[in-house]
Short mmCIF file of C-alpha atoms and ligand atoms in Angstrom, two decimals:
data_model
loop_
_atom_site.label_atom_id
_atom_site.label_comp_id
_atom_site.label_asym_id
_atom_site.label_seq_id
_atom_site.Cartn_x
_atom_site.Cartn_y
_atom_site.Cartn_z
CA MET A 1 95.17 -6.33 -94.50
CA SER A 2 93.11 -7.79 -91.68
CA GLY A 3 91.00 -10.79 -92.60
CA PRO A 4 87.83 -12.20 -91.09
CA SER A 5 88.01 -12.30 -87.31
CA ARG A 6 86.18 -15.45 -86.14
CA VAL A 7 87.08 -18.59 -88.07
CA LEU A 8 85.16 -21.84 -87.66
CA ALA A 9 87.39 -24.73 -88.73
CA ILE A 10 86.50 -28.34 -89.56
CA GLU A 11 88.78 -31.38 -89.93
CA THR A 12 87.55 -34.83 -91.07
CA SER A 13 90.51 -36.16 -93.09
CA CYS A 14 90.89 -39.47 -91.26
CA ASP A 15 89.39 -40.86 -88.04
CA GLU A 16 88.91 -37.73 -85.93
CA THR A 17 85.82 -35.55 -86.29
CA SER A 18 86.95 -32.14 -85.14
CA ALA A 19 85.74 -28.53 -85.07
CA SER A 20 87.32 -25.44 -83.62
CA VAL A 21 86.82 -21.69 -83.33
CA VAL A 22 89.87 -19.44 -83.58
CA THR A 23 90.14 -15.67 -83.52
CA ASN A 24 92.29 -14.23 -86.27
CA HIS A 25 94.66 -11.44 -85.19
CA ASP A 26 96.32 -10.28 -88.40
CA GLY A 27 96.91 -13.85 -89.51
CA ARG A 28 97.89 -15.28 -86.14
CA ALA A 29 95.19 -17.43 -84.57
CA ARG A 30 94.12 -17.56 -80.93
CA LEU A 31 92.28 -20.68 -79.83
CA ASP A 32 88.72 -20.15 -78.56
CA SER A 33 87.47 -23.74 -78.60
CA LEU A 34 88.41 -27.19 -79.85
CA VAL A 35 86.37 -30.39 -79.96
CA ILE A 36 87.93 -33.68 -81.14
CA LEU A 37 85.87 -36.84 -81.36
CA SER A 38 88.07 -39.90 -81.99
CA GLN A 39 86.44 -42.85 -83.72
CA ASP A 40 87.14 -45.86 -81.53
CA ILE A 41 85.52 -48.30 -83.98
CA HIS A 42 88.77 -48.68 -85.97
CA LYS A 43 90.57 -50.21 -82.97
CA ILE A 44 88.60 -53.41 -83.57
CA PHE A 45 90.07 -53.65 -87.09
CA GLY A 46 93.63 -52.61 -86.26
CA GLY A 47 93.52 -49.69 -88.73
CA VAL A 48 91.20 -47.11 -90.23
CA VAL A 49 88.32 -48.54 -92.31
CA PRO A 50 87.48 -45.72 -94.78
CA GLU A 51 83.75 -46.33 -95.16
CA LEU A 52 83.23 -46.60 -91.41
CA ALA A 53 85.17 -43.36 -90.97
CA SER A 54 82.93 -41.49 -93.46
CA ARG A 55 79.75 -42.79 -91.83
CA ALA A 56 80.96 -41.87 -88.35
CA HIS A 57 81.84 -38.32 -89.55
CA LEU A 58 78.37 -38.00 -91.06
CA LYS A 59 76.74 -38.85 -87.75
CA THR A 60 78.89 -36.67 -85.54
CA ILE A 61 79.88 -33.60 -87.60
CA GLY A 62 76.74 -31.64 -86.63
CA PRO A 63 77.01 -32.13 -82.86
CA VAL A 64 80.80 -31.60 -82.94
CA VAL A 65 80.45 -28.22 -84.71
CA ASP A 66 77.59 -27.18 -82.38
CA ARG A 67 79.70 -28.05 -79.39
CA ALA A 68 82.74 -26.08 -80.67
CA LEU A 69 80.54 -23.00 -81.07
CA ALA A 70 78.92 -23.47 -77.66
CA ASP A 71 82.34 -23.89 -76.00
CA ALA A 72 83.42 -20.59 -77.59
CA GLY A 73 80.16 -18.99 -76.35
CA LEU A 74 79.08 -18.17 -79.90
CA GLU A 75 76.10 -18.57 -82.23
CA PHE A 76 76.54 -19.34 -85.95
CA GLU A 77 75.86 -15.65 -86.69
CA ALA A 78 79.12 -14.65 -84.95
CA VAL A 79 81.26 -16.68 -87.38
CA ASP A 80 83.09 -14.63 -90.07
CA ALA A 81 84.69 -17.39 -92.18
CA LEU A 82 85.02 -21.15 -92.56
CA ALA A 83 88.17 -23.22 -92.97
CA VAL A 84 88.03 -26.92 -93.80
CA THR A 85 90.59 -29.63 -94.54
CA ALA A 86 90.46 -30.27 -98.30
CA GLY A 87 93.15 -33.01 -98.35
CA PRO A 88 95.22 -35.08 -98.29
CA GLY A 89 93.28 -37.83 -96.55
CA LEU A 90 90.49 -40.34 -97.08
CA VAL A 91 88.32 -38.85 -99.77
CA GLY A 92 85.00 -40.06 -98.33
CA ALA A 93 85.93 -38.71 -94.92
CA LEU A 94 87.06 -35.36 -96.35
CA LEU A 95 83.82 -35.10 -98.35
CA VAL A 96 81.75 -34.96 -95.17
CA GLY A 97 83.68 -32.00 -93.74
CA VAL A 98 83.89 -30.16 -97.07
CA MET A 99 80.15 -30.53 -97.79
CA TYR A 100 79.26 -29.45 -94.28
CA ALA A 101 81.50 -26.38 -94.55
CA LYS A 102 80.15 -25.51 -98.01
CA THR A 103 76.58 -25.75 -96.77
CA LEU A 104 77.35 -23.47 -93.82
CA ALA A 105 79.20 -21.02 -96.08
CA HIS A 106 76.24 -20.91 -98.44
CA SER A 107 73.52 -20.53 -95.82
CA LEU A 108 75.47 -18.01 -93.70
CA LYS A 109 76.95 -16.21 -96.76
CA LEU A 110 80.50 -16.55 -95.46
CA PRO A 111 83.91 -16.87 -97.11
CA LEU A 112 85.23 -20.44 -97.23
CA LEU A 113 88.75 -21.78 -97.51
CA GLY A 114 90.04 -25.29 -98.19
CA VAL A 115 93.19 -25.95 -96.15
CA HIS A 116 95.98 -28.49 -96.74
CA HIS A 117 96.16 -30.91 -93.79
CA LEU A 118 99.97 -30.82 -93.57
CA GLU A 119 100.10 -27.04 -93.66
CA GLY A 120 97.74 -27.29 -90.68
CA HIS A 121 100.24 -29.51 -88.81
CA LEU A 122 102.94 -26.88 -89.48
CA PHE A 123 100.81 -24.16 -87.85
CA ALA A 124 99.78 -26.17 -84.74
CA ALA A 125 102.57 -24.84 -82.53
CA THR A 126 101.58 -21.20 -83.23
CA LEU A 127 98.47 -21.70 -81.10
CA GLU A 128 100.47 -22.25 -77.91
CA ASP A 129 103.84 -20.70 -78.54
CA PRO A 130 103.75 -16.93 -79.19
CA GLU A 131 107.43 -16.89 -80.19
CA PHE A 132 107.13 -19.62 -82.81
CA ALA A 133 107.44 -18.28 -86.38
CA PRO A 134 109.56 -18.85 -89.51
CA PRO A 135 112.32 -19.27 -90.37
CA PHE A 136 112.47 -22.85 -89.11
CA ALA A 137 113.29 -26.41 -90.19
CA GLY A 138 110.09 -28.42 -89.93
CA LEU A 139 109.85 -32.17 -89.45
CA LEU A 140 106.34 -33.38 -90.35
CA VAL A 141 105.82 -36.91 -89.08
CA SER A 142 102.37 -38.46 -89.23
CA GLY A 143 100.62 -41.70 -90.12
CA GLY A 144 100.73 -40.83 -93.81
CA HIS A 145 103.72 -38.51 -94.28
CA THR A 146 107.34 -37.95 -93.31
CA MET A 147 108.83 -34.73 -94.64
CA LEU A 148 111.66 -32.45 -93.71
CA LEU A 149 111.02 -28.84 -94.79
CA ASP A 150 112.88 -25.57 -94.91
CA VAL A 151 110.29 -22.90 -94.01
CA PRO A 152 111.80 -19.44 -94.57
CA GLU A 153 108.32 -17.81 -94.50
CA TRP A 154 104.76 -19.02 -93.98
CA GLY A 155 103.52 -20.22 -97.36
CA GLU A 156 107.04 -20.96 -98.66
CA TYR A 157 107.94 -24.60 -98.21
CA ARG A 158 111.15 -26.10 -99.54
CA LEU A 159 111.30 -29.86 -99.44
CA LEU A 160 114.59 -31.19 -98.08
CA GLY A 161 113.57 -34.83 -98.02
CA GLN A 162 110.73 -37.25 -97.49
CA THR A 163 110.15 -40.94 -96.95
CA ARG A 164 110.85 -43.35 -99.77
CA ASP A 165 108.36 -45.90 -98.46
CA ASP A 166 106.47 -46.05 -95.13
CA ALA A 167 105.71 -42.94 -93.09
CA ALA A 168 107.22 -42.75 -89.60
CA GLY A 169 103.82 -43.13 -87.90
CA GLU A 170 102.97 -46.05 -90.18
CA ALA A 171 106.18 -47.77 -89.04
CA PHE A 172 105.20 -47.28 -85.38
CA ASP A 173 101.74 -48.71 -86.16
CA LYS A 174 103.08 -51.72 -88.09
CA VAL A 175 105.71 -52.55 -85.46
CA ALA A 176 103.03 -52.25 -82.76
CA THR A 177 100.99 -54.84 -84.65
CA LEU A 178 104.04 -57.15 -84.88
CA LEU A 179 104.47 -56.84 -81.12
CA GLY A 180 100.79 -57.50 -80.45
CA LEU A 181 100.04 -53.96 -79.25
CA GLY A 182 96.87 -52.14 -80.31
CA TYR A 183 96.13 -49.42 -82.86
CA PRO A 184 97.31 -46.65 -83.05
CA GLY A 185 100.72 -48.04 -82.22
CA GLY A 186 102.80 -44.93 -81.51
CA PRO A 187 101.73 -44.25 -77.93
CA ALA A 188 101.93 -47.97 -76.99
CA ILE A 189 105.45 -48.32 -78.43
CA GLU A 190 106.67 -45.18 -76.68
CA LYS A 191 105.31 -46.36 -73.32
CA LEU A 192 106.75 -49.86 -73.67
CA ALA A 193 110.11 -48.61 -75.01
CA ALA A 194 110.58 -46.58 -71.82
CA THR A 195 110.88 -49.89 -69.92
CA GLY A 196 113.04 -51.62 -72.54
CA GLN A 197 116.78 -52.21 -72.45
CA PRO A 198 118.67 -50.02 -74.93
CA GLY A 199 121.11 -51.74 -77.30
CA ARG A 200 119.84 -55.30 -76.83
CA PHE A 201 118.31 -55.13 -80.29
CA ASP A 202 120.50 -52.98 -82.49
CA PHE A 203 118.37 -52.26 -85.55
CA PRO A 204 119.62 -50.50 -88.72
CA ARG A 205 119.43 -46.69 -88.95
CA PRO A 206 117.91 -46.43 -92.45
CA MET A 207 119.52 -43.85 -94.76
CA LEU A 208 121.54 -42.25 -91.97
CA LYS A 209 124.80 -42.84 -93.83
CA GLU A 210 123.43 -40.84 -96.79
CA LEU A 211 123.48 -37.71 -94.61
CA LYS A 212 127.27 -37.58 -94.83
CA LYS A 213 127.33 -38.15 -98.60
CA SER A 214 126.48 -35.59 -101.24
CA GLY A 215 123.75 -37.61 -102.99
CA PRO A 216 120.05 -36.98 -103.51
CA ASP A 217 119.02 -38.92 -100.40
CA ARG A 218 120.83 -36.90 -97.76
CA PHE A 219 117.56 -35.88 -96.11
CA SER A 220 115.42 -38.81 -97.30
CA PHE A 221 113.91 -41.35 -94.94
CA SER A 222 112.95 -45.01 -95.22
CA PHE A 223 111.19 -47.12 -92.62
CA SER A 224 110.10 -50.31 -94.37
CA GLY A 225 113.49 -52.06 -93.99
CA LEU A 226 113.52 -51.24 -90.28
CA LYS A 227 110.04 -52.73 -89.94
CA THR A 228 111.26 -55.92 -91.70
CA ALA A 229 114.26 -56.09 -89.34
CA VAL A 230 111.85 -55.97 -86.38
CA LEU A 231 109.70 -58.66 -88.02
CA ARG A 232 112.75 -60.96 -88.28
CA ALA A 233 113.68 -60.32 -84.66
CA VAL A 234 110.10 -61.13 -83.61
CA GLN A 235 110.19 -64.35 -85.65
CA ASN A 236 113.52 -65.31 -84.06
CA SER A 237 112.37 -64.55 -80.54
CA THR A 238 111.81 -67.60 -78.35
CA ASP A 239 110.02 -65.56 -75.69
CA LEU A 240 108.18 -62.51 -77.02
CA ASP A 241 106.83 -61.58 -73.59
CA ARG A 242 110.42 -61.29 -72.36
CA ASP A 243 111.68 -59.46 -75.48
CA ARG A 244 108.73 -57.18 -76.29
CA ALA A 245 109.87 -54.05 -74.42
CA ASP A 246 113.48 -54.42 -75.62
CA LEU A 247 112.26 -54.77 -79.22
CA ALA A 248 110.11 -51.64 -78.86
CA ARG A 249 113.12 -49.81 -77.42
CA GLY A 250 115.41 -50.97 -80.23
CA PHE A 251 112.93 -49.95 -82.91
CA GLN A 252 112.16 -46.56 -81.37
CA ASP A 253 115.84 -45.72 -80.82
CA ALA A 254 116.62 -46.52 -84.48
CA ALA A 255 113.66 -44.56 -85.91
CA LEU A 256 114.17 -41.52 -83.67
CA GLU A 257 117.92 -41.36 -84.26
CA VAL A 258 117.43 -40.92 -88.01
CA LEU A 259 114.73 -38.27 -87.52
CA VAL A 260 116.82 -36.37 -84.96
CA GLU A 261 120.12 -36.50 -86.87
CA LYS A 262 118.63 -35.34 -90.18
CA THR A 263 116.55 -32.55 -88.60
CA ALA A 264 119.52 -31.27 -86.57
CA GLU A 265 121.75 -31.28 -89.67
CA ALA A 266 119.10 -29.34 -91.61
CA VAL A 267 118.88 -26.71 -88.85
CA ASP A 268 122.66 -26.34 -88.86
CA GLU A 269 122.96 -26.06 -92.64
CA LEU A 270 120.10 -23.56 -92.85
CA GLY A 271 121.49 -21.62 -89.89
CA TYR A 272 118.02 -21.23 -88.36
CA PRO A 273 117.31 -20.63 -84.67
CA THR A 274 114.30 -22.97 -84.59
CA ALA A 275 113.30 -26.55 -85.40
CA MET A 276 109.66 -27.59 -85.38
CA ILE A 277 108.17 -31.09 -85.06
CA GLY A 278 104.56 -31.60 -86.11
CA GLY A 279 102.08 -34.39 -86.90
CA GLY A 280 100.94 -37.34 -84.80
CA VAL A 281 104.46 -38.72 -84.20
CA ALA A 282 105.37 -35.34 -82.64
CA CYS A 283 103.30 -36.60 -79.67
CA ASN A 284 106.34 -38.77 -78.97
CA ARG A 285 108.00 -36.87 -76.12
CA THR A 286 111.17 -38.96 -76.46
CA LEU A 287 111.58 -37.53 -79.98
CA ALA A 288 111.13 -33.94 -78.75
CA ARG A 289 113.54 -34.49 -75.85
CA ARG A 290 116.25 -36.06 -78.02
CA LEU A 291 116.04 -33.31 -80.63
CA THR A 292 116.10 -30.64 -77.90
CA ASP A 293 119.22 -32.25 -76.37
CA LYS A 294 120.88 -32.56 -79.77
CA LEU A 295 120.29 -28.88 -80.62
CA LYS A 296 121.11 -27.50 -77.17
CA GLY A 297 122.88 -24.14 -77.45
CA ARG A 298 122.23 -24.04 -81.23
CA ALA A 299 118.46 -23.89 -81.79
CA ARG A 300 115.22 -24.34 -79.91
CA VAL A 301 112.58 -26.94 -80.66
CA ALA A 302 108.94 -25.90 -81.08
CA VAL A 303 106.43 -28.67 -80.55
CA ALA A 304 102.74 -28.37 -79.75
CA SER A 305 100.95 -30.30 -77.01
CA ASN A 306 99.64 -33.76 -77.94
CA ARG A 307 96.08 -32.50 -78.40
CA LEU A 308 97.26 -30.15 -81.15
CA ASN A 309 99.67 -32.63 -82.78
CA THR A 310 97.14 -35.36 -83.45
CA ASP A 311 94.59 -34.49 -86.10
CA ASN A 312 92.48 -31.53 -84.97
CA ALA A 313 90.57 -28.60 -86.43
CA ALA A 314 92.42 -25.91 -84.44
CA MET A 315 95.54 -26.32 -86.60
CA ILE A 316 93.33 -26.05 -89.71
CA GLY A 317 91.91 -22.85 -88.20
CA ALA A 318 95.42 -21.52 -87.58
CA ALA A 319 96.64 -22.19 -91.14
CA GLY A 320 93.25 -21.01 -92.47
CA ALA A 321 93.40 -17.74 -90.51
CA TRP A 322 96.80 -16.96 -92.02
CA ARG A 323 95.59 -17.69 -95.58
CA LEU A 324 92.23 -15.91 -95.14
CA ASN A 325 94.15 -12.90 -93.88
CA ARG A 326 96.11 -12.88 -97.15
CA GLY A 327 92.83 -12.90 -99.07
CA ASP A 328 92.85 -16.59 -100.08
CA ARG A 329 89.34 -17.96 -100.72
CA SER A 330 87.86 -21.16 -102.17
CA GLY A 331 84.84 -21.09 -104.46
CA TRP A 332 82.03 -23.55 -105.07
CA GLU A 333 84.47 -25.68 -107.03
CA LEU A 334 86.23 -26.67 -103.78
CA GLU A 335 86.37 -30.44 -103.61
CA PRO A 336 88.40 -32.80 -101.46
CA ARG A 337 91.43 -34.53 -102.91
CA ALA A 338 93.16 -37.54 -101.42
CA ASP A 339 96.43 -36.30 -102.96
CA LEU A 340 96.00 -32.52 -102.64
CA PRO A 341 99.33 -30.86 -103.56
CA PHE A 342 101.08 -29.03 -100.74
CA PRO A 343 100.62 -25.30 -101.49
CA GLY A 344 103.86 -23.43 -102.07
CA LEU A 345 106.01 -26.59 -101.98
CA VAL A 346 109.19 -26.47 -104.07
CA HIS A 347 112.48 -28.33 -104.00
CA SER A 348 115.15 -27.05 -101.72
CA PRO A 349 118.50 -26.47 -103.44
CA LEU A 350 119.75 -28.98 -100.82
CA PHE A 351 117.42 -31.57 -102.33
CA SER A 352 117.85 -33.11 -105.76
CA ASP A 353 115.12 -35.74 -105.72
CA GLN A 354 111.86 -35.60 -107.65
CA LEU A 355 108.72 -34.44 -105.89
CA ALA A 356 106.45 -37.45 -105.26
O1 KG4 B 401 98.85 -36.73 -87.73
P1 KG4 B 401 98.12 -37.94 -87.28
O2 KG4 B 401 97.20 -37.81 -86.07
O3 KG4 B 401 97.27 -38.55 -88.44
C1 KG4 B 401 97.72 -38.48 -89.76
O4 KG4 B 401 97.57 -37.39 -90.38
O5 KG4 B 401 98.30 -39.50 -90.19
O6 KG4 B 401 99.22 -39.08 -86.99
C2 KG4 B 401 98.86 -40.36 -86.53
C3 KG4 B 401 100.13 -41.16 -86.31
C4 KG4 B 401 99.86 -42.64 -86.04
O7 KG4 B 401 100.66 -43.40 -86.91
C5 KG4 B 401 100.30 -42.81 -84.58
O8 KG4 B 401 100.79 -44.10 -84.28
C6 KG4 B 401 101.38 -41.76 -84.45
O9 KG4 B 401 100.86 -40.66 -85.18
N1 KG4 B 401 101.65 -41.41 -83.05
C7 KG4 B 401 102.82 -41.64 -82.44
C8 KG4 B 401 102.66 -41.26 -81.09
N2 KG4 B 401 101.39 -40.78 -80.93
C9 KG4 B 401 100.79 -40.89 -82.15
N3 KG4 B 401 103.98 -42.14 -82.91
C10 KG4 B 401 105.00 -42.28 -82.04
N4 KG4 B 401 104.91 -41.95 -80.73
C11 KG4 B 401 103.78 -41.44 -80.19
N5 KG4 B 401 103.71 -41.13 -78.91
ZN1 ZN B 402 97.64 -35.53 -89.52
#
């Protein structure tokens, strides 16, 4: 079955207002245009302020969509379907994108599809890497989620493990705040860590030992204890200006080691030729390099460029194109949900925890 050809996608789940046009080739999307407007206002507050995010989306969604169409050289009439992030995310922010997409779908009489934000992150690498396809082990690491997935087919997601407390990106952001760096913290930590001395601060590797045991937490993650360990080291520091880069290095080495070791073990146990990293933390090139080195000769690592790993509408278009091609559609009842369930997510037999 071949679905609608030109998909206009919208993403407003957090603090990026984004629109994109993709062309659907039998469920595989080709990128025609992508506009991402980042809301700088939150930098003043050191984190996303939900009401400000919604208001900023409301102001900019129209121009952002117009610009995505213009960049693709298209008028509204050339669009065949709409895909929009329906969750998870900030509900007021999601509402703006969903209402805008519904209005367009109604006035242009087009099919509409609500897309899960994390499924979007899984599809990001397909836009740049023609070889990338299931089966793969997928590490989703963002500001709100940390999940390790077995993906035997698109649409079939088996949860191997997830975080028990903070998400990986959240840990980068909180540690950045402790070190007096700005928001978002990930890029600042990575840059500073590159100049830091390895091993001077030897922080715990949370839940790494569990990997070698046969318990329910083999592939689980935890970052809040690591954050507390950094807090103590900051409190004990007599010269933070001297120690800052070494602390960033110590934290990043600890966090990345757990992510790399668990992902590599999952790839080996599943016997897959590919690992994928997606979500905002996948912008961390040190993570991609360490996983690539670890899996050398065993599996390759698919990771999108930074523009497609941070929140963007192109990945929503890519996941949407695949689902629209299968005949998936949302009706008027489509509404955003902060806790939208991941479609097709089941427990892996390698995982014995409860779904959160
Ligand atoms: O996927 P994303 O753009 O938004 C969510 O869906 O949460 O992820 C944002 C997260 C932030 O926590 C940010 O600090 C982190 O991704 N991040 C990074 C890097 N770039 C962004 N974390 C580590 N290293 C980076 N280079
Ligand atoms: Zn995201």
